[in-house]
């Protein structure tokens, strides 16, 4: 999903925002997911909707993909299989310590921005942003370690 969004949204900050909005939209609309269909295809469809919202807000930019280009990109990404590494994400999130887990939950499940998180847990917004960077790095390392050890044992 991140690669799909990155193929359309060029600006790094905007891309991160669209990804976060997509993650929130996936969580909020999960009840509409038909489990007989591929999850990745459904999630990429949600991402496409979020990209469309983003593009409508950014119409004044010079480089804006048309709907046909986005549909072609969506089709390409739906045909690819999801990275197996992501199977380990829930386990790695479960391994986060109390404060890190709380920050992660507030950011990615509740959709709060660092400033709102800082008010809830008594940290500065800058400290929350740094903590989120460390948490993402910790999750990345955990996922990589589990994937590598799974390959060695499998």
PDB file of C-alpha atoms in Angstrom:
ATOM      1  CA  UNK A   1       0.000   0.000   0.000  1.00  0.00           C
ATOM      2  CA  UNK A   2       2.849   2.374   0.851  1.00  0.00           C
ATOM      3  CA  UNK A   3       4.467   1.740  -2.521  1.00  0.00           C
ATOM      4  CA  UNK A   4       1.161   2.437  -4.279  1.00  0.00           C
ATOM      5  CA  UNK A   5       0.723   5.736  -2.440  1.00  0.00           C
ATOM      6  CA  UNK A   6       4.383   6.643  -3.078  1.00  0.00           C
ATOM      7  CA  UNK A   7       3.908   6.037  -6.803  1.00  0.00           C
ATOM      8  CA  UNK A   8       1.301   8.815  -6.902  1.00  0.00           C
ATOM      9  CA  UNK A   9       2.124  11.198  -4.034  1.00  0.00           C
ATOM     10  CA  UNK A  10       5.570  12.652  -4.623  1.00  0.00           C
ATOM     11  CA  UNK A  11       6.042  14.867  -1.577  1.00  0.00           C
ATOM     12  CA  UNK A  12       7.327  12.872   1.416  1.00  0.00           C
ATOM     13  CA  UNK A  13       5.277  14.731   4.019  1.00  0.00           C
ATOM     14  CA  UNK A  14       2.123  14.561   1.936  1.00  0.00           C
ATOM     15  CA  UNK A  15       2.782  10.869   1.294  1.00  0.00           C
ATOM     16  CA  UNK A  16       3.080  10.215   5.041  1.00  0.00           C
ATOM     17  CA  UNK A  17      -0.161  12.116   5.632  1.00  0.00           C
ATOM     18  CA  UNK A  18      -1.980  10.161   2.924  1.00  0.00           C
ATOM     19  CA  UNK A  19      -0.640   6.878   4.340  1.00  0.00           C
ATOM     20  CA  UNK A  20      -1.779   7.802   7.835  1.00  0.00           C
ATOM     21  CA  UNK A  21      -5.186   8.896   6.555  1.00  0.00           C
ATOM     22  CA  UNK A  22      -5.393   5.617   4.627  1.00  0.00           C
ATOM     23  CA  UNK A  23      -4.501   3.566   7.705  1.00  0.00           C
ATOM     24  CA  UNK A  24      -7.193   5.376   9.652  1.00  0.00           C
ATOM     25  CA  UNK A  25      -9.717   4.894   6.833  1.00  0.00           C
ATOM     26  CA  UNK A  26      -8.881   1.167   6.689  1.00  0.00           C
ATOM     27  CA  UNK A  27      -9.478   0.860  10.430  1.00  0.00           C
ATOM     28  CA  UNK A  28     -12.685   2.891  10.324  1.00  0.00           C
ATOM     29  CA  UNK A  29     -14.159   1.056   7.337  1.00  0.00           C
ATOM     30  CA  UNK A  30     -12.918  -2.441   8.172  1.00  0.00           C
ATOM     31  CA  UNK A  31     -16.494  -3.592   8.812  1.00  0.00           C
ATOM     32  CA  UNK A  32     -17.209  -3.114   5.102  1.00  0.00           C
ATOM     33  CA  UNK A  33     -14.351  -5.454   4.111  1.00  0.00           C
ATOM     34  CA  UNK A  34     -15.565  -8.641   2.408  1.00  0.00           C
ATOM     35  CA  UNK A  35     -13.293 -11.408   3.715  1.00  0.00           C
ATOM     36  CA  UNK A  36     -13.910 -13.475   0.576  1.00  0.00           C
ATOM     37  CA  UNK A  37     -11.895 -10.868  -1.339  1.00  0.00           C
ATOM     38  CA  UNK A  38      -8.157 -10.147  -1.137  1.00  0.00           C
ATOM     39  CA  UNK A  39      -7.401  -7.751   1.712  1.00  0.00           C
ATOM     40  CA  UNK A  40      -4.599  -6.058  -0.214  1.00  0.00           C
ATOM     41  CA  UNK A  41      -6.903  -5.192  -3.107  1.00  0.00           C
ATOM     42  CA  UNK A  42      -9.487  -3.755  -0.736  1.00  0.00           C
ATOM     43  CA  UNK A  43      -6.866  -1.764   1.191  1.00  0.00           C
ATOM     44  CA  UNK A  44      -5.398  -0.389  -2.035  1.00  0.00           C
ATOM     45  CA  UNK A  45      -8.922   0.654  -3.032  1.00  0.00           C
ATOM     46  CA  UNK A  46      -9.182   2.568   0.243  1.00  0.00           C
ATOM     47  CA  UNK A  47      -5.774   4.105  -0.501  1.00  0.00           C
ATOM     48  CA  UNK A  48      -6.996   5.113  -3.949  1.00  0.00           C
ATOM     49  CA  UNK A  49      -9.938   6.940  -2.374  1.00  0.00           C
ATOM     50  CA  UNK A  50      -7.592   8.752   0.017  1.00  0.00           C
ATOM     51  CA  UNK A  51      -5.296   9.664  -2.885  1.00  0.00           C
ATOM     52  CA  UNK A  52      -8.299  11.062  -4.773  1.00  0.00           C
ATOM     53  CA  UNK A  53      -9.189  13.213  -1.764  1.00  0.00           C
ATOM     54  CA  UNK A  54      -5.577  14.386  -1.541  1.00  0.00           C
ATOM     55  CA  UNK A  55      -5.465  15.213  -5.267  1.00  0.00           C
ATOM     56  CA  UNK A  56      -8.684  17.216  -5.053  1.00  0.00           C
ATOM     57  CA  UNK A  57      -7.113  19.282  -2.287  1.00  0.00           C
ATOM     58  CA  UNK A  58      -3.928  19.745  -4.333  1.00  0.00           C
ATOM     59  CA  UNK A  59      -5.416  20.574  -7.772  1.00  0.00           C
ATOM     60  CA  UNK A  60      -3.268  23.679  -8.053  1.00  0.00           C
ATOM     61  CA  UNK A  61      -0.068  21.593  -8.317  1.00  0.00           C
ATOM     62  CA  UNK A  62       1.395  21.052 -11.772  1.00  0.00           C
ATOM     63  CA  UNK A  63       1.934  17.300 -11.553  1.00  0.00           C
ATOM     64  CA  UNK A  64      -1.389  15.652 -10.837  1.00  0.00           C
ATOM     65  CA  UNK A  65      -2.211  12.159 -12.071  1.00  0.00           C
ATOM     66  CA  UNK A  66      -5.502  11.629 -13.821  1.00  0.00           C
ATOM     67  CA  UNK A  67      -7.969   8.935 -12.729  1.00  0.00           C
ATOM     68  CA  UNK A  68      -6.913   6.553 -15.527  1.00  0.00           C
ATOM     69  CA  UNK A  69      -3.264   6.641 -14.434  1.00  0.00           C
ATOM     70  CA  UNK A  70      -4.246   6.012 -10.827  1.00  0.00           C
ATOM     71  CA  UNK A  71      -6.502   3.126 -11.918  1.00  0.00           C
ATOM     72  CA  UNK A  72      -3.610   1.580 -13.861  1.00  0.00           C
ATOM     73  CA  UNK A  73      -1.303   1.908 -10.861  1.00  0.00           C
ATOM     74  CA  UNK A  74      -3.977   0.411  -8.609  1.00  0.00           C
ATOM     75  CA  UNK A  75      -4.363  -2.573 -10.922  1.00  0.00           C
ATOM     76  CA  UNK A  76      -0.615  -3.151 -10.928  1.00  0.00           C
ATOM     77  CA  UNK A  77      -0.351  -3.032  -7.151  1.00  0.00           C
ATOM     78  CA  UNK A  78      -3.416  -5.230  -6.617  1.00  0.00           C
ATOM     79  CA  UNK A  79      -1.782  -7.941  -8.700  1.00  0.00           C
ATOM     80  CA  UNK A  80       1.345  -7.968  -6.553  1.00  0.00           C
ATOM     81  CA  UNK A  81       1.420 -10.011  -3.379  1.00  0.00           C
ATOM     82  CA  UNK A  82       1.769  -8.271  -0.007  1.00  0.00           C
ATOM     83  CA  UNK A  83       5.186  -8.452   1.606  1.00  0.00           C
ATOM     84  CA  UNK A  84       5.374 -11.422   3.962  1.00  0.00           C
ATOM     85  CA  UNK A  85       7.254  -9.232   6.421  1.00  0.00           C
ATOM     86  CA  UNK A  86       3.994  -7.491   7.321  1.00  0.00           C
ATOM     87  CA  UNK A  87       2.689 -10.736   8.829  1.00  0.00           C
ATOM     88  CA  UNK A  88       4.959  -9.968  11.788  1.00  0.00           C
ATOM     89  CA  UNK A  89       3.689  -6.439  12.458  1.00  0.00           C
ATOM     90  CA  UNK A  90       0.978  -7.370  15.020  1.00  0.00           C
ATOM     91  CA  UNK A  91       3.465  -9.474  17.008  1.00  0.00           C
ATOM     92  CA  UNK A  92       6.020  -6.669  16.972  1.00  0.00           C
ATOM     93  CA  UNK A  93       3.428  -4.107  18.087  1.00  0.00           C
ATOM     94  CA  UNK A  94       2.512  -6.426  20.985  1.00  0.00           C
ATOM     95  CA  UNK A  95       6.165  -6.352  22.060  1.00  0.00           C
ATOM     96  CA  UNK A  96       6.274  -2.563  22.445  1.00  0.00           C
ATOM     97  CA  UNK A  97       6.666  -1.251  25.991  1.00  0.00           C
ATOM     98  CA  UNK A  98       3.804   0.557  27.740  1.00  0.00           C
ATOM     99  CA  UNK A  99       4.499   4.168  26.749  1.00  0.00           C
ATOM    100  CA  UNK A 100       5.638   3.283  23.222  1.00  0.00           C
ATOM    101  CA  UNK A 101       2.591   1.107  22.725  1.00  0.00           C
ATOM    102  CA  UNK A 102       0.310   3.898  23.985  1.00  0.00           C
ATOM    103  CA  UNK A 103       1.910   6.444  21.625  1.00  0.00           C
ATOM    104  CA  UNK A 104       1.586   3.982  18.728  1.00  0.00           C
ATOM    105  CA  UNK A 105      -2.075   3.326  19.573  1.00  0.00           C
ATOM    106  CA  UNK A 106      -2.908   7.027  19.839  1.00  0.00           C
ATOM    107  CA  UNK A 107      -1.184   7.819  16.549  1.00  0.00           C
ATOM    108  CA  UNK A 108      -2.196   4.919  14.324  1.00  0.00           C
ATOM    109  CA  UNK A 109      -5.414   3.583  15.834  1.00  0.00           C
ATOM    110  CA  UNK A 110      -6.916   6.833  17.085  1.00  0.00           C
ATOM    111  CA  UNK A 111      -5.374   8.973  14.320  1.00  0.00           C
ATOM    112  CA  UNK A 112      -4.125  11.679  16.677  1.00  0.00           C
ATOM    113  CA  UNK A 113      -1.394  14.094  15.618  1.00  0.00           C
ATOM    114  CA  UNK A 114       1.737  14.433  17.800  1.00  0.00           C
ATOM    115  CA  UNK A 115       0.448  17.656  19.370  1.00  0.00           C
ATOM    116  CA  UNK A 116      -2.747  15.940  20.575  1.00  0.00           C
ATOM    117  CA  UNK A 117      -0.764  12.933  21.808  1.00  0.00           C
ATOM    118  CA  UNK A 118       1.590  15.229  23.712  1.00  0.00           C
ATOM    119  CA  UNK A 119      -1.330  16.768  25.582  1.00  0.00           C
ATOM    120  CA  UNK A 120      -2.640  13.343  26.600  1.00  0.00           C
ATOM    121  CA  UNK A 121       0.608  11.823  27.834  1.00  0.00           C
ATOM    122  CA  UNK A 122       2.506  14.848  29.118  1.00  0.00           C
ATOM    123  CA  UNK A 123       5.320  15.062  26.571  1.00  0.00           C
ATOM    124  CA  UNK A 124       6.201  17.821  24.123  1.00  0.00           C
ATOM    125  CA  UNK A 125       4.995  17.406  20.544  1.00  0.00           C
ATOM    126  CA  UNK A 126       8.633  17.247  19.430  1.00  0.00           C
ATOM    127  CA  UNK A 127       9.320  14.443  21.924  1.00  0.00           C
ATOM    128  CA  UNK A 128       6.289  12.547  20.644  1.00  0.00           C
ATOM    129  CA  UNK A 129       7.517  12.917  17.053  1.00  0.00           C
ATOM    130  CA  UNK A 130      10.955  11.624  18.035  1.00  0.00           C
ATOM    131  CA  UNK A 131       9.355   8.756  19.970  1.00  0.00           C
ATOM    132  CA  UNK A 132       7.302   7.853  16.888  1.00  0.00           C
ATOM    133  CA  UNK A 133      10.494   7.778  14.813  1.00  0.00           C
ATOM    134  CA  UNK A 134      12.094   5.432  17.345  1.00  0.00           C
ATOM    135  CA  UNK A 135       8.968   3.264  17.483  1.00  0.00           C
ATOM    136  CA  UNK A 136       8.857   2.925  13.686  1.00  0.00           C
ATOM    137  CA  UNK A 137      12.546   1.999  13.663  1.00  0.00           C
ATOM    138  CA  UNK A 138      11.997  -0.506  16.475  1.00  0.00           C
ATOM    139  CA  UNK A 139       9.072  -2.070  14.576  1.00  0.00           C
ATOM    140  CA  UNK A 140      11.091  -2.206  11.361  1.00  0.00           C
ATOM    141  CA  UNK A 141      13.967  -3.963  13.129  1.00  0.00           C
ATOM    142  CA  UNK A 142      11.601  -6.395  14.861  1.00  0.00           C
ATOM    143  CA  UNK A 143       9.876  -7.266  11.575  1.00  0.00           C
ATOM    144  CA  UNK A 144      13.204  -7.751   9.795  1.00  0.00           C
ATOM    145  CA  UNK A 145      14.566  -9.930  12.619  1.00  0.00           C
ATOM    146  CA  UNK A 146      11.464 -12.120  12.646  1.00  0.00           C
ATOM    147  CA  UNK A 147      11.445 -12.413   8.867  1.00  0.00           C
ATOM    148  CA  UNK A 148      15.132 -13.362   8.774  1.00  0.00           C
ATOM    149  CA  UNK A 149      14.788 -15.890  11.611  1.00  0.00           C
ATOM    150  CA  UNK A 150      11.684 -17.346   9.954  1.00  0.00           C
ATOM    151  CA  UNK A 151      13.690 -17.815   6.761  1.00  0.00           C
ATOM    152  CA  UNK A 152      16.499 -19.509   8.676  1.00  0.00           C
ATOM    153  CA  UNK A 153      14.064 -21.837  10.458  1.00  0.00           C
ATOM    154  CA  UNK A 154      11.652 -22.358   7.583  1.00  0.00           C
TER     155      UNK A 154
END
